PDB file of C-alpha atoms in Angstrom:
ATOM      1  CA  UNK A   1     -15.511 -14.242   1.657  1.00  0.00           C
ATOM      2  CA  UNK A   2     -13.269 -13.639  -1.449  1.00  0.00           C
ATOM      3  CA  UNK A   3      -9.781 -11.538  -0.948  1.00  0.00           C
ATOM      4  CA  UNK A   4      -8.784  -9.054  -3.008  1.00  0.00           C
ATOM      5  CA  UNK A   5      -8.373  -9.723  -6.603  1.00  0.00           C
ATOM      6  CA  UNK A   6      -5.746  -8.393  -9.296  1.00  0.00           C
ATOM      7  CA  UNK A   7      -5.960  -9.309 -12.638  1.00  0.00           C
ATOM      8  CA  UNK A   8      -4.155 -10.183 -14.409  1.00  0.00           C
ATOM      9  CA  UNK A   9      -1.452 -12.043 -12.710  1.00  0.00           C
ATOM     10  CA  UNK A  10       1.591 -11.574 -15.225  1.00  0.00           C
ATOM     11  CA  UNK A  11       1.756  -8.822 -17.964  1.00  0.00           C
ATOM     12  CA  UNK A  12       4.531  -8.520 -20.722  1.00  0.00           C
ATOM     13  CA  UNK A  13       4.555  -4.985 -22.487  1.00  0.00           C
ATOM     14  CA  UNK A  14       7.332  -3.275 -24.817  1.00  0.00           C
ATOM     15  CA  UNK A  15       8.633   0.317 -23.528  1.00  0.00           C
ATOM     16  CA  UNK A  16       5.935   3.092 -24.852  1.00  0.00           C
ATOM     17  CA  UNK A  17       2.796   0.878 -24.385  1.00  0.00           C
ATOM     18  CA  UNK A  18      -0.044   1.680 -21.976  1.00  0.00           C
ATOM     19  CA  UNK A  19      -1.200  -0.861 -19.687  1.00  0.00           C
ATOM     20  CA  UNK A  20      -4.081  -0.931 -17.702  1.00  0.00           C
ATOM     21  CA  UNK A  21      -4.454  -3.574 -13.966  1.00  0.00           C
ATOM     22  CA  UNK A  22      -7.213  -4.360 -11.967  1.00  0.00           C
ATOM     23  CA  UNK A  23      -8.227  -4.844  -8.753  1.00  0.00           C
ATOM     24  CA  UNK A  24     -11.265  -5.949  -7.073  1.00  0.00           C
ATOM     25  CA  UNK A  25     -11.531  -5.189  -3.903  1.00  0.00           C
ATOM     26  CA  UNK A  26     -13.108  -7.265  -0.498  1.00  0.00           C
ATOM     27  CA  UNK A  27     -16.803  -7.137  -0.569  1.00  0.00           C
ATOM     28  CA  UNK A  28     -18.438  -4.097   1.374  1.00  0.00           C
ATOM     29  CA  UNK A  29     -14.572  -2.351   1.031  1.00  0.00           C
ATOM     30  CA  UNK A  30     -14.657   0.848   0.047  1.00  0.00           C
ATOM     31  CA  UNK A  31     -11.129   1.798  -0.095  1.00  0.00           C
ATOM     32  CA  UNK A  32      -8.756   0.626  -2.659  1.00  0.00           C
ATOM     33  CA  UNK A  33      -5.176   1.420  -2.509  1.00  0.00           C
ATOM     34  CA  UNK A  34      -2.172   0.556  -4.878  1.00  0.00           C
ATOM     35  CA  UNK A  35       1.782   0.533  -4.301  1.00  0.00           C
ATOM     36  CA  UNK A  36       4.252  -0.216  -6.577  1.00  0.00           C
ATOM     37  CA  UNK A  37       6.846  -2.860  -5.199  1.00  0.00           C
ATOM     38  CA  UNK A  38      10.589  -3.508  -6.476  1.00  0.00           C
ATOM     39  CA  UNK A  39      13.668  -4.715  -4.917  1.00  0.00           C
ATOM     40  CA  UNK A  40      15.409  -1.809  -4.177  1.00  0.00           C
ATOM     41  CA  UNK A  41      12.503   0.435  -3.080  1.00  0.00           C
ATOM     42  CA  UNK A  42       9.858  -1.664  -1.122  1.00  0.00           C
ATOM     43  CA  UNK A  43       6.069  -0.583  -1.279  1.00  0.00           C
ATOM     44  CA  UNK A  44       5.843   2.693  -3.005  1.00  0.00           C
ATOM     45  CA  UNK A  45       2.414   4.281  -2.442  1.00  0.00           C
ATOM     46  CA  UNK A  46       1.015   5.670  -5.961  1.00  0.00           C
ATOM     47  CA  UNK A  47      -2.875   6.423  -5.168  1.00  0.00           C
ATOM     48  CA  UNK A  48      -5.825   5.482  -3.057  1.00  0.00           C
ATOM     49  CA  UNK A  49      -9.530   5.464  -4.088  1.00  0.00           C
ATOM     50  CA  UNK A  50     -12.773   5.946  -2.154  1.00  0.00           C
ATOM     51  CA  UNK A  51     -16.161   6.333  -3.484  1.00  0.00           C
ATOM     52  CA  UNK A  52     -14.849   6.489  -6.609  1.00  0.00           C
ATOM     53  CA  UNK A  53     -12.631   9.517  -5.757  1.00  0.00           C
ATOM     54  CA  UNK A  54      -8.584   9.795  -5.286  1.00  0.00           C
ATOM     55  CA  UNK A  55      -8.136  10.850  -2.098  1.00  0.00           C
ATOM     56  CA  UNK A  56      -4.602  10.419  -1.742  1.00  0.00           C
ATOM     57  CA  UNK A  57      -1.278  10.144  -3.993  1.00  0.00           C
ATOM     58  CA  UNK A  58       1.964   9.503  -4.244  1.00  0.00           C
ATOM     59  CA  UNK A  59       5.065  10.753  -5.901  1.00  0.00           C
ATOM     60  CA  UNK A  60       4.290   9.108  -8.935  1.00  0.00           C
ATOM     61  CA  UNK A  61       4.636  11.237 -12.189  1.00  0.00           C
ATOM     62  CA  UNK A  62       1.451  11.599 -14.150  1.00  0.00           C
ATOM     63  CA  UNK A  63       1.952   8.394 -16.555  1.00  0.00           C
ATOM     64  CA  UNK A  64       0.245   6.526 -13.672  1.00  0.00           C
ATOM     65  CA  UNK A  65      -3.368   7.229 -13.121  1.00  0.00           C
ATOM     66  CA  UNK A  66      -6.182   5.613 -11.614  1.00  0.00           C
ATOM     67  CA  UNK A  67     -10.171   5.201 -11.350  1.00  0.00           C
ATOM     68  CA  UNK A  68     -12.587   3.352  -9.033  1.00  0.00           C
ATOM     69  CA  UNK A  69     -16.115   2.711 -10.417  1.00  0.00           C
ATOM     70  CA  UNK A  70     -19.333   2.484  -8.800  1.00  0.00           C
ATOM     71  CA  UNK A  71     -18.830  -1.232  -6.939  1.00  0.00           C
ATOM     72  CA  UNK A  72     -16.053  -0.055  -5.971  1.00  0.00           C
ATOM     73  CA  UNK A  73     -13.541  -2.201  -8.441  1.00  0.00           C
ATOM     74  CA  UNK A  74     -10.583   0.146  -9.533  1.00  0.00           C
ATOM     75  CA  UNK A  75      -7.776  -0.196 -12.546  1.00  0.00           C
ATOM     76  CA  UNK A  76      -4.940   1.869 -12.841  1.00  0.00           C
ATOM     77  CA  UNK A  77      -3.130   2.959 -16.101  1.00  0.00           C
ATOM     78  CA  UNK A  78       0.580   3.138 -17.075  1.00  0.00           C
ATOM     79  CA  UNK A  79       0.904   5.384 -20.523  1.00  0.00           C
ATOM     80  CA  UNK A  80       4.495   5.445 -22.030  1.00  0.00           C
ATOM     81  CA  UNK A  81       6.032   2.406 -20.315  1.00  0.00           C
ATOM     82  CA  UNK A  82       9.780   2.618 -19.269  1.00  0.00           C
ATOM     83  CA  UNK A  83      12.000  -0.229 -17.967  1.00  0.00           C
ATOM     84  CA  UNK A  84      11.787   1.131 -14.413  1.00  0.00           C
ATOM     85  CA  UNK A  85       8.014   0.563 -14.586  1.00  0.00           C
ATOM     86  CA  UNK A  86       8.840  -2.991 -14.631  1.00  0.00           C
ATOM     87  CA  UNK A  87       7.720  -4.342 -11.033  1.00  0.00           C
ATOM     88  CA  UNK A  88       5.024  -6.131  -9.009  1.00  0.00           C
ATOM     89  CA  UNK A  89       1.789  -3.567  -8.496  1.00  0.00           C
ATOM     90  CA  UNK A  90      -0.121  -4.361  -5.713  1.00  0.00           C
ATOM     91  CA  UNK A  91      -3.812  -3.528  -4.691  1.00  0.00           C
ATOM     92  CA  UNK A  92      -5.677  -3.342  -1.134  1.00  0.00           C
ATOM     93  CA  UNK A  93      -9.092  -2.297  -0.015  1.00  0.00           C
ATOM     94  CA  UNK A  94      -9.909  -1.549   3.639  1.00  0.00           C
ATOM     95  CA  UNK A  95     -13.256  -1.716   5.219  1.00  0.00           C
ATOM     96  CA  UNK A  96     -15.121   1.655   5.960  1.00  0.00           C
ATOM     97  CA  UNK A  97     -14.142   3.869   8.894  1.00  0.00           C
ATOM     98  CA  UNK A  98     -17.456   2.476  10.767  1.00  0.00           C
ATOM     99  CA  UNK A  99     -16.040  -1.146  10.644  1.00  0.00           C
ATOM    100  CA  UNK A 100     -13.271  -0.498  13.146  1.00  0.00           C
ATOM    101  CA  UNK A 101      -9.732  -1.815  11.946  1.00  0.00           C
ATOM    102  CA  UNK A 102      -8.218   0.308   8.732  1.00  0.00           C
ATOM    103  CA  UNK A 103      -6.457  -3.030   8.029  1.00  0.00           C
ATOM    104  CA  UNK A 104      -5.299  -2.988   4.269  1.00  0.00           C
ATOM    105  CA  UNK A 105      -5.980  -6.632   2.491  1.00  0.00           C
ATOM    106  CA  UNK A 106      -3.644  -7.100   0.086  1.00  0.00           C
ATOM    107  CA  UNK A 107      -4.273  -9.156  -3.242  1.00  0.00           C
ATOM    108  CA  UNK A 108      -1.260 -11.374  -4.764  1.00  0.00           C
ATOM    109  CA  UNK A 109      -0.099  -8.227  -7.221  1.00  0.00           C
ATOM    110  CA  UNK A 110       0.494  -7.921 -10.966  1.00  0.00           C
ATOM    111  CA  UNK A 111       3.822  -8.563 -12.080  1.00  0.00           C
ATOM    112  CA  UNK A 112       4.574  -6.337 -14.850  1.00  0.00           C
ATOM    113  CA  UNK A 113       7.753  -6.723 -17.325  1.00  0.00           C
ATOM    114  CA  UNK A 114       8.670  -3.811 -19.553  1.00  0.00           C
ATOM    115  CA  UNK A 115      10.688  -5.001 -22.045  1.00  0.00           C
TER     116      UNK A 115
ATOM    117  CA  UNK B   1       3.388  13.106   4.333  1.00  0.00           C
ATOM    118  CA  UNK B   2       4.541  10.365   6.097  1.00  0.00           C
ATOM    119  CA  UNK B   3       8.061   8.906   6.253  1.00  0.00           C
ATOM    120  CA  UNK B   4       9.139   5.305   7.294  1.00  0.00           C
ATOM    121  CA  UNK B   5      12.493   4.121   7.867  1.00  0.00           C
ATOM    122  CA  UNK B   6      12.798  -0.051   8.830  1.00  0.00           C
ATOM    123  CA  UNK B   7      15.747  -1.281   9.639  1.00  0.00           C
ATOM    124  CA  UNK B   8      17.097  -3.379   9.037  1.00  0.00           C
ATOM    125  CA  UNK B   9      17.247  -4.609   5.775  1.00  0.00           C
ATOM    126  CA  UNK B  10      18.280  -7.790   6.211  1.00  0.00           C
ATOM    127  CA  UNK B  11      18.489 -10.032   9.122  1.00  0.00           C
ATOM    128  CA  UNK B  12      19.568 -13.768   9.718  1.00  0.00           C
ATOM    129  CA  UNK B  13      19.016 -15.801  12.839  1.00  0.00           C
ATOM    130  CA  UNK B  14      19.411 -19.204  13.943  1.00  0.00           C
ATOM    131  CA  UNK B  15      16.261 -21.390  14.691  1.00  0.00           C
ATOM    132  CA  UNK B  16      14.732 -20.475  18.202  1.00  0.00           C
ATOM    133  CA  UNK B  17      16.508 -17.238  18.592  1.00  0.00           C
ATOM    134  CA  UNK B  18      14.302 -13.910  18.706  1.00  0.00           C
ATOM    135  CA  UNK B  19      14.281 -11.391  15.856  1.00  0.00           C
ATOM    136  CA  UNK B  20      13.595  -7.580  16.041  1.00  0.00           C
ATOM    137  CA  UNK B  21      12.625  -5.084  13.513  1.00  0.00           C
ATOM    138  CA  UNK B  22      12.183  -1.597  14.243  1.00  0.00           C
ATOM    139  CA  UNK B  23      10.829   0.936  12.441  1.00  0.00           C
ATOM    140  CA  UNK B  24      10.870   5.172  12.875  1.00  0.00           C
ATOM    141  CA  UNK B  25       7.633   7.282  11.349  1.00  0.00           C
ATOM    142  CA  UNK B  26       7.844  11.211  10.602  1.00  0.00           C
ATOM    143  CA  UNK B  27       4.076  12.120  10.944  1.00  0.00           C
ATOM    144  CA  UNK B  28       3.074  12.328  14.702  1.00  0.00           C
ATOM    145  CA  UNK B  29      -0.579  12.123  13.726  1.00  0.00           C
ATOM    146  CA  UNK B  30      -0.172   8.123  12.429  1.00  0.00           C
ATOM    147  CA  UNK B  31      -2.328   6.854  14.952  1.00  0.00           C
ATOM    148  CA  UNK B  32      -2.075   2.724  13.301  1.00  0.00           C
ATOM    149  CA  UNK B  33       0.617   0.731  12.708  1.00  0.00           C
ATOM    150  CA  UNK B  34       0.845  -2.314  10.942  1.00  0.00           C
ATOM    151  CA  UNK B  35       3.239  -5.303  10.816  1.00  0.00           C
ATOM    152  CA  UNK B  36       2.662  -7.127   7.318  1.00  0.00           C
ATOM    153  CA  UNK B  37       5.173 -10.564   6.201  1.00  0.00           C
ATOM    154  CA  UNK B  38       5.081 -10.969   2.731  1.00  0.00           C
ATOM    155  CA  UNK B  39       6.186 -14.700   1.605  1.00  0.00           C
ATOM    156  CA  UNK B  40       7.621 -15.311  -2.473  1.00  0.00           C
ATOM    157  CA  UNK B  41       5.114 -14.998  -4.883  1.00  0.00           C
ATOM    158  CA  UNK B  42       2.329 -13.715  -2.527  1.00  0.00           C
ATOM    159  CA  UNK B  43       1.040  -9.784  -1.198  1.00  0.00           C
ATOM    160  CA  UNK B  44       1.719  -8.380   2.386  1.00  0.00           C
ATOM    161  CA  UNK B  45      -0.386 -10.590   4.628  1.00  0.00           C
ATOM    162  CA  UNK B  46      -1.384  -8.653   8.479  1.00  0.00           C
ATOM    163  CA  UNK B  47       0.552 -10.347  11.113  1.00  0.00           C
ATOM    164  CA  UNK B  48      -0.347  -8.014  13.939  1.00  0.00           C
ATOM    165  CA  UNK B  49      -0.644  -4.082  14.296  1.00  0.00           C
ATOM    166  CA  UNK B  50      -1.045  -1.465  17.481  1.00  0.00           C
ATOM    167  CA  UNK B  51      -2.669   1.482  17.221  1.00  0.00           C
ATOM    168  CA  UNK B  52      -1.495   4.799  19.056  1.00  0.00           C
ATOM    169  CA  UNK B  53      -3.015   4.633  22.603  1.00  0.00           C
ATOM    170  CA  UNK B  54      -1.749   1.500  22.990  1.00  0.00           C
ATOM    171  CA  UNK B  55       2.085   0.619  24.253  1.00  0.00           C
ATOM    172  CA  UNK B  56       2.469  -2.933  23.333  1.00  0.00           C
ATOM    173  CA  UNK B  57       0.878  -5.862  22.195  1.00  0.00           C
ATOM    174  CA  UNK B  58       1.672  -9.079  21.677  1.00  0.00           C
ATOM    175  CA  UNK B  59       0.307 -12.581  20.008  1.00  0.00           C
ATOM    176  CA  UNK B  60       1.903 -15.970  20.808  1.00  0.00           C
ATOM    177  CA  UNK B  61       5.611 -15.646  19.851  1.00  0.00           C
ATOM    178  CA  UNK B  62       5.018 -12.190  17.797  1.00  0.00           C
ATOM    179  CA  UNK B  63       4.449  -8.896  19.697  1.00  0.00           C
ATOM    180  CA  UNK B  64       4.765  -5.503  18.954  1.00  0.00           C
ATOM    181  CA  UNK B  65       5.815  -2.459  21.065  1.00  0.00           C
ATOM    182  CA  UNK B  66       4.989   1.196  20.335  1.00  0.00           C
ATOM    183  CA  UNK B  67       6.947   4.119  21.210  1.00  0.00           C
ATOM    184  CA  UNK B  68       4.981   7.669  20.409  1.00  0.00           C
ATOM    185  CA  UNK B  69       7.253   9.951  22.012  1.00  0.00           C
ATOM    186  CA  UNK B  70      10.242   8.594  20.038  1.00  0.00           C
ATOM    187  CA  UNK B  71       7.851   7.647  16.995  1.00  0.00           C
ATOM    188  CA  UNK B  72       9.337   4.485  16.933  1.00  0.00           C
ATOM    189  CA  UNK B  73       7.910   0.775  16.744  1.00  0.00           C
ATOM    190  CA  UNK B  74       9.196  -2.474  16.716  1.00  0.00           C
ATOM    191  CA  UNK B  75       8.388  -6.455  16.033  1.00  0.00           C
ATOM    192  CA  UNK B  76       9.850  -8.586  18.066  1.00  0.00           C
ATOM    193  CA  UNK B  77       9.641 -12.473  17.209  1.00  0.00           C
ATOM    194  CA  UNK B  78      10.708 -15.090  19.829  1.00  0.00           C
ATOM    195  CA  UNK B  79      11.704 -18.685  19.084  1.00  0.00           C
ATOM    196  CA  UNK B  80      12.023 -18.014  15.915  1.00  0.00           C
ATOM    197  CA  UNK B  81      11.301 -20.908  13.082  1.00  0.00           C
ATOM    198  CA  UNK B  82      12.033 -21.348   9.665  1.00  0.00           C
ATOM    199  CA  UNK B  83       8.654 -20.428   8.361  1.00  0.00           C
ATOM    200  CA  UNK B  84       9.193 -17.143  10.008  1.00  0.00           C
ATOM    201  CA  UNK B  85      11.448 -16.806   6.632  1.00  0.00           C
ATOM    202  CA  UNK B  86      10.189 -13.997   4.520  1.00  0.00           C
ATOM    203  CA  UNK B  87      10.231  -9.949   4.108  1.00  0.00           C
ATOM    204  CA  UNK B  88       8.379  -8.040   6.511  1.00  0.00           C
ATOM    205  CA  UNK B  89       6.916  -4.572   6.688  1.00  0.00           C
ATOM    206  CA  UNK B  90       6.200  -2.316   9.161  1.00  0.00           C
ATOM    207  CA  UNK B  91       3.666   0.790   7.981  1.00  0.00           C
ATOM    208  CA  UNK B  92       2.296   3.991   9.793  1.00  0.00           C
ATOM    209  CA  UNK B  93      -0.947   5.311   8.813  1.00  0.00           C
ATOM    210  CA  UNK B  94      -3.595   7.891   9.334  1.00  0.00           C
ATOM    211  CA  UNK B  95      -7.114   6.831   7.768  1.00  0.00           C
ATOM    212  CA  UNK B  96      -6.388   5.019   4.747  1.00  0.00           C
ATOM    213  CA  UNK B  97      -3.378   6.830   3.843  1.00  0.00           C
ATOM    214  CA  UNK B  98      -1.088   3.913   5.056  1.00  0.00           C
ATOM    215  CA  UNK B  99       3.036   4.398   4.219  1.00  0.00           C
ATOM    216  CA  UNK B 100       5.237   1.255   4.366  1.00  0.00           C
ATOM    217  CA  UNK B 101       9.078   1.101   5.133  1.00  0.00           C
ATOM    218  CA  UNK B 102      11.308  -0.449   2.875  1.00  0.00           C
ATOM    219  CA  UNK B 103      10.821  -4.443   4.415  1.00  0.00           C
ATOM    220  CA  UNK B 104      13.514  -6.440   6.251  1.00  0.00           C
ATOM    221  CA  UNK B 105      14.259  -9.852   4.843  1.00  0.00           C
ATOM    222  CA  UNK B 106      14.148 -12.329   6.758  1.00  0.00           C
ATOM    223  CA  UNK B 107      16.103 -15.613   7.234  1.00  0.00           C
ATOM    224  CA  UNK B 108      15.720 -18.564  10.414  1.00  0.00           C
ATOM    225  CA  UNK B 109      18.494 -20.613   9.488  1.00  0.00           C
ATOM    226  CA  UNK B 110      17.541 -23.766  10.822  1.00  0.00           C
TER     227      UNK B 110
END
């Protein structure tokens, strides 16, 4: 079956834009997750969606938001860009609690640049 | 919420020796942890993970070994190759509120 699925793969944007990722999560997956990942700080957890509801976040000011629609595909949004937003955002889904495992499939990440 | 300390951040073998990573959570309630390598250009792909009522587990040359008392956790690699090059991550979770350390790099130096 298909992985997860970020699109799109490489995104350019000047400081003060608003960008917007998605992520398409494993078929049947419920769960969507996102991190943000740079050199210096590893996987940074920003937000996770179920059922079209946040159910967790992260330290994350308020620039980054999120949303998960109805099949269960989510974006996230960046308002105001900055320099520091400049890094690889990943997404994964996990299965629902009744499927056993709470593994987290990742997909290959958006690589943003904030120039 | 949850802390994660790996450590550590880097580490370099030679070809065939074993590698260990160990990692420390906060949250006693974490009841699944996660071992995830991520190779250039790609995302975190599962390698193996343990959840809390079990002590240790192990596939072929990767294995992992929990600790709950100490709320500690470790990989442990043996004979160790040069496609075991990459950044791994360790992660502690409850549900799907899953918190990653900061990754160890990698390098089998062949």
């Amino acid at each position: 079956k298909a992985g997860v699925t970020q699109t799109p793969r490489y995104l350019i944007k000047t400081r003060g834009q608003q960008v917007t990722l998605s992520c398409s999560p494993i078929s049947g997956h419920r769960s969507v997750s996102w991190y943000q990942q740079t050199p210096g700080q590893g996987l940074q957890f920003l937000f996770e969606y179920f059922s079209e509801t946040q159910r967790n976040k992260g330290n994350f000011p308020g620039r980054f938001s999120g949303r998960q629609f109805s099949n269960s595909r989510s974006e996230m949004n960046v308002s105001t860009l900055e320099l520091g937003d400049s890094a690889l955002y990943l997404c994964a889904s996990s299965p629902p609690p009744g499927w056993g495992n709470t593994e987290a499939f990742f997909g290959q990440g958006t690589r943003l640049t904030v120039v | 919420g949850e802390n994660v300390e790996q450590h550590p951040s880097t580490l370099s073998v030679q070809e065939g020796d074993s590698a260990v990573i160990k990692c420390t959570y906060s949250d006693s309630a974490s009841n699944y942890f996660p071992w995830y390598k991520q190779e250039l250009g790609k995302g975190p792909q599962l390698i193996i993970d343990i959840r809390s009522n079990v002590g240790e587990k192990k596939d072929q040359r990767i294995a992992v070994t929990l600790n709950k008392t100490a709320k500690h956790f470790s990989l442990h690699i043996t004979e160790t190759q040069p496609e075991d090059s990459a950044v791994y991550f360790c992660a502690a979770s409850i549900g799907n509120d899953m918190r990653f350390g900061a990754g160890t790099r990698l390098t089998v130096k062949p």
